[in-house]
PDB file of C-alpha atoms in Angstrom:
ATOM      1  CA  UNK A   1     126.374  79.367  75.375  1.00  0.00           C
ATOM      2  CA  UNK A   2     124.371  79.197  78.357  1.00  0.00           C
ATOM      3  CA  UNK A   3     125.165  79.322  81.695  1.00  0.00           C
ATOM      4  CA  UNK A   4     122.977  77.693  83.962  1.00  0.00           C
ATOM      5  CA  UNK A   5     125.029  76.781  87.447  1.00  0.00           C
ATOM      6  CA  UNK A   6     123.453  77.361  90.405  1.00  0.00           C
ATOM      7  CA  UNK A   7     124.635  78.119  93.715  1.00  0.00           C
ATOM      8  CA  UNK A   8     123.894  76.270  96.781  1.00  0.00           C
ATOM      9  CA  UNK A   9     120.598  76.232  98.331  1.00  0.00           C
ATOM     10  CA  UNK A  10     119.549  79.615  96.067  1.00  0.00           C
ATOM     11  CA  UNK A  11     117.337  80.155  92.413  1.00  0.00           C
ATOM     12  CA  UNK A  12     119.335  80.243  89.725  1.00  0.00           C
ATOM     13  CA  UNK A  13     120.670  84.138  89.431  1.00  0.00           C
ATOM     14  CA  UNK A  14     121.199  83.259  85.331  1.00  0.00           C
ATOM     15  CA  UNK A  15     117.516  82.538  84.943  1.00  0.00           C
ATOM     16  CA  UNK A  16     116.859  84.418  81.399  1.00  0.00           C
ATOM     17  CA  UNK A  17     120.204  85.604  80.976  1.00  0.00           C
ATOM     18  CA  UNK A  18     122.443  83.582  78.742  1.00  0.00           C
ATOM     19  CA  UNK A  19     125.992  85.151  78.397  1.00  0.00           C
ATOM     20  CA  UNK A  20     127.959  87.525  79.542  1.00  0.00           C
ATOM     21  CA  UNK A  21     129.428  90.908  78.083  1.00  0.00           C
ATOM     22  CA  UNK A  22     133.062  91.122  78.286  1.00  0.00           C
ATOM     23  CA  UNK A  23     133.263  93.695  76.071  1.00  0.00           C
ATOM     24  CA  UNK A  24     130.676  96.331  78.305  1.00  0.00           C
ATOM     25  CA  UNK A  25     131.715  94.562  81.710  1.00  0.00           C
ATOM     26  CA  UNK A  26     135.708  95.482  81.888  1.00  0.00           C
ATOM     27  CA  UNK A  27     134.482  98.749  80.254  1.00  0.00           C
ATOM     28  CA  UNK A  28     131.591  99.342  82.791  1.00  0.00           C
ATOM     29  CA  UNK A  29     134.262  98.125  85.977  1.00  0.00           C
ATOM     30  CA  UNK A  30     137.107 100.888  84.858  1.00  0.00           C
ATOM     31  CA  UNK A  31     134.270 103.362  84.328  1.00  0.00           C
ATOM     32  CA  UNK A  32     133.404 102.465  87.809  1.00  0.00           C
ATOM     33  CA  UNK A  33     136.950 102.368  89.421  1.00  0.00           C
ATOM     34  CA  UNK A  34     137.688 105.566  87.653  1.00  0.00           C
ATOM     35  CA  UNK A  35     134.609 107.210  88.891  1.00  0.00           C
ATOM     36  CA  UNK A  36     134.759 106.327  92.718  1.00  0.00           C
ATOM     37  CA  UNK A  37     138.638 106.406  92.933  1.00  0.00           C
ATOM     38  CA  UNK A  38     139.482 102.855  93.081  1.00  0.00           C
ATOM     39  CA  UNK A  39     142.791 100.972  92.154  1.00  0.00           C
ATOM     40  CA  UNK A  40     143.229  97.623  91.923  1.00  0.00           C
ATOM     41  CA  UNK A  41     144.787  96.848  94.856  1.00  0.00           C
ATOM     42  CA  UNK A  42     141.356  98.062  96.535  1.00  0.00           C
ATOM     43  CA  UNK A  43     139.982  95.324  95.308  1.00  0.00           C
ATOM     44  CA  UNK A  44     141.988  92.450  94.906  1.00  0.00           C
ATOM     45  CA  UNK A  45     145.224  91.282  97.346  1.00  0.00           C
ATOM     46  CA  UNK A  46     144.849  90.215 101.001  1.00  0.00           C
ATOM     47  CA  UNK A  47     143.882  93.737 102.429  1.00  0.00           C
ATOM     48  CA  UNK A  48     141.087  94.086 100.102  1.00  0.00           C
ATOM     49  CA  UNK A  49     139.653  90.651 100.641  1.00  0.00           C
ATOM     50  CA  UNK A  50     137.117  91.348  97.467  1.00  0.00           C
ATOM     51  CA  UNK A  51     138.516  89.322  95.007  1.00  0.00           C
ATOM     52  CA  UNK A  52     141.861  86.800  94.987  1.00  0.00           C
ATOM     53  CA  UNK A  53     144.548  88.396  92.418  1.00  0.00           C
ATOM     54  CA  UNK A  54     144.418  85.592  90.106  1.00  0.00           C
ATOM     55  CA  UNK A  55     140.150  85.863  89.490  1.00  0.00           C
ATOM     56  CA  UNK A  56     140.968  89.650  89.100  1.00  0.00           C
ATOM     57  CA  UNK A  57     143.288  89.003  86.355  1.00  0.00           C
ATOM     58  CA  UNK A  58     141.263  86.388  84.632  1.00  0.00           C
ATOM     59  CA  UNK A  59     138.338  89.004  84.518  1.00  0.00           C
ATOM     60  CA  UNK A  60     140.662  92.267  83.638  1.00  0.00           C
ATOM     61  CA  UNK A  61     142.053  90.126  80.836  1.00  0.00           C
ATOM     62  CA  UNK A  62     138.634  89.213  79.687  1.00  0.00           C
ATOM     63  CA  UNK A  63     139.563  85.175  79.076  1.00  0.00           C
ATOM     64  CA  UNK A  64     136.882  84.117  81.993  1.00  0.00           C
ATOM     65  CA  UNK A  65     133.695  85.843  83.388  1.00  0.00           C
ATOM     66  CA  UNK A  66     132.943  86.277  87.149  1.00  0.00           C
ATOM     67  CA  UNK A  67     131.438  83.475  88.826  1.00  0.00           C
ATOM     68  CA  UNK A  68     128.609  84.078  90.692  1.00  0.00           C
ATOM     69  CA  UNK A  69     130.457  84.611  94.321  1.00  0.00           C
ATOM     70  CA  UNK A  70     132.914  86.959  93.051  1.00  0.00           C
ATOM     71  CA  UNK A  71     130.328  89.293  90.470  1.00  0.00           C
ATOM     72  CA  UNK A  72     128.419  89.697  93.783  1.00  0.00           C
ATOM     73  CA  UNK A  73     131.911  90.139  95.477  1.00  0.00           C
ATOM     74  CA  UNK A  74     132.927  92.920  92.619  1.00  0.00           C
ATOM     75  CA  UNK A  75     129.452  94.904  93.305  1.00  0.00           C
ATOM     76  CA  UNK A  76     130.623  95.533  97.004  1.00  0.00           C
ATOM     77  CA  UNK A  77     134.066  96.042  96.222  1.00  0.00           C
ATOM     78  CA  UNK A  78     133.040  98.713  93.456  1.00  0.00           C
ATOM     79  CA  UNK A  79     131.112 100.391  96.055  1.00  0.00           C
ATOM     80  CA  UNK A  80     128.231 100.173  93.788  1.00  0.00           C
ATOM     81  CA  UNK A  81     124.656 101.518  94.096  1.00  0.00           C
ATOM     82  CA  UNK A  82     121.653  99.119  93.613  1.00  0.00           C
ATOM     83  CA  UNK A  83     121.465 100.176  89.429  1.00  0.00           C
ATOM     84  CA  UNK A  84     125.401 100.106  89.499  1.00  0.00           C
ATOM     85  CA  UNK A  85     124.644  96.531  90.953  1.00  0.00           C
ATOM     86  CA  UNK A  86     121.968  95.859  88.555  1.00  0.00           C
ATOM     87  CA  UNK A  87     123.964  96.437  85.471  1.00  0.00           C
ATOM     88  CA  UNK A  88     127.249  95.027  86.291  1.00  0.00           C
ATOM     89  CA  UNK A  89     125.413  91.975  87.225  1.00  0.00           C
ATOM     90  CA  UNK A  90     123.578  91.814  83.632  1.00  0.00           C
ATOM     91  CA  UNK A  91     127.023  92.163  81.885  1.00  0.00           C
ATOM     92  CA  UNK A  92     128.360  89.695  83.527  1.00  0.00           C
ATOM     93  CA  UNK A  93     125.210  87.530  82.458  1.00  0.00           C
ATOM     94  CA  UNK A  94     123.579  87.527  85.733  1.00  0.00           C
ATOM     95  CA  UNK A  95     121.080  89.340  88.243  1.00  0.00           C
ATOM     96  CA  UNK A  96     119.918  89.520  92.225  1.00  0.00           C
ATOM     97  CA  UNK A  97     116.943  87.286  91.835  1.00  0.00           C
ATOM     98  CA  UNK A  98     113.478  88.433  93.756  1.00  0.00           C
ATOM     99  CA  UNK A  99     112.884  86.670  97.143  1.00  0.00           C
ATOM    100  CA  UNK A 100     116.134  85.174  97.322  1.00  0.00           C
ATOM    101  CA  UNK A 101     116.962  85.090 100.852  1.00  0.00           C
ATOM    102  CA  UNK A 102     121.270  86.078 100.156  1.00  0.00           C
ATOM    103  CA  UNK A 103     120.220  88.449  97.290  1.00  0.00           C
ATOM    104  CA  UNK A 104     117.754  90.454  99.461  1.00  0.00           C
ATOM    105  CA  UNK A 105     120.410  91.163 102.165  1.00  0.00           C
ATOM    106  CA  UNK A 106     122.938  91.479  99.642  1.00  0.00           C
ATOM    107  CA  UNK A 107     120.095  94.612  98.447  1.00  0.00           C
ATOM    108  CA  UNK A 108     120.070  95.848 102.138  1.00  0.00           C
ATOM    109  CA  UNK A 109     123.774  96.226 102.524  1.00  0.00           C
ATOM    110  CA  UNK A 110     124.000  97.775  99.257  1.00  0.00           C
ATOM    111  CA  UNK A 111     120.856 100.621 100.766  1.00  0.00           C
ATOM    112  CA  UNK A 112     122.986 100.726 104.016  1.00  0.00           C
ATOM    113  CA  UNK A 113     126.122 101.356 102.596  1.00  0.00           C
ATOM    114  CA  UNK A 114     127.911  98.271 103.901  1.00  0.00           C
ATOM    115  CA  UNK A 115     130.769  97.779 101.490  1.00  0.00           C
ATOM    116  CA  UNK A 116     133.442  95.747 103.502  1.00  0.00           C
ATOM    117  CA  UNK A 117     133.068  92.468 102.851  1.00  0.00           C
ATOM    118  CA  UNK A 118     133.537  91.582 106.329  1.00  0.00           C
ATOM    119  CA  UNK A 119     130.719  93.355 107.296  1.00  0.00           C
ATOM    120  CA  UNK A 120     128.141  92.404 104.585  1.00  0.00           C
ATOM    121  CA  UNK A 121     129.179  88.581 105.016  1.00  0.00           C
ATOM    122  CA  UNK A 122     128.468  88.945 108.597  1.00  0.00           C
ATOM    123  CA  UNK A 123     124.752  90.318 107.987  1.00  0.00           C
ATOM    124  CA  UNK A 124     124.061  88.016 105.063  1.00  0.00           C
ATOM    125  CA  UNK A 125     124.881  85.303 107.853  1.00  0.00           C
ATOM    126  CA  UNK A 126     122.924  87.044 110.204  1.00  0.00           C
ATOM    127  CA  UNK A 127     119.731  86.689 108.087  1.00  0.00           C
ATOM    128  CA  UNK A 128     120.341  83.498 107.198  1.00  0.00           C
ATOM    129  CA  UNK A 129     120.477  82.356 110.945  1.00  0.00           C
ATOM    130  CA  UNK A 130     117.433  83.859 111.462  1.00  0.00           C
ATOM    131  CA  UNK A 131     115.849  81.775 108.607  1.00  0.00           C
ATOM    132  CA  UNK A 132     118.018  78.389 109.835  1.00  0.00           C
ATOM    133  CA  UNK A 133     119.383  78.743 106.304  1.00  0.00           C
ATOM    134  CA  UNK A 134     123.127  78.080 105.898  1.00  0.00           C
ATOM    135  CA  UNK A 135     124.185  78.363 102.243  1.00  0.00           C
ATOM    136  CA  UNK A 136     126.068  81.488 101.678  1.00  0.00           C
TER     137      UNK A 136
END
């Protein structure tokens, strides 16, 4: 089954990738949490801000896979590096796509080490203001 929505204004991050791996993705995210000291609750809940508790649950149970807001949400709230980003994007059937505006500052924040989502929303909005895009 292919997935081919696309977000506004932006290419279409599924281009060439047709499904998602549940099976590698909730393995690859505990791998992750385990490895950088994470609990859910860093994640998910109103402090966190990453991801609402009932997405989280949908994609810890494994019935739906992350829609493109919240798999780029999950990358910055897994503190991940740009091949951590890389490969939890392609399980979840998708990828940053070259030259797109949101995906390239997305990149940046990831090289900078801005993690709280706060902060990289800000700078993604930032760039786009700079471009007199508005479709983040």
């Amino acid at each position: 089954m292919s997935r081919l929505t696309k977000m506004k204004g932006e290419n279409d991050i599924f281009s060439g990738i047709s499904f998602w791996n549940k099976k590698d993705l909730l393995a690859y995210i505990s791998a992750l949490m385990t490895r950088k000291g994470l609990t859910a609750s860093d994640i998910d809940g109103k402090n966190a801000g990453y991801v609402e508790k009932g997405t989280w649950y949908q994609i810890q149970s494994g019935n739906n896979p992350p829609n493109p807001k919240t798999a780029r949400r999950l990358v910055f709230a897994l503190h991940c590096t740009i091949d951590e980003a890389d490969e939890l994007l392609s399980f979840c059937g998708m990828r940053f796509v070259d030259g797109n505006e949101i995906d390239e500052c997305l990149r940046m924040c990831i090289q900078k080490g801005i993690y709280k989502w706060p902060e990289v929303q800000n700078s993604v909005h930032e760039a786009l203001s700079a471009t007199k895009s508005n479709s983040f």
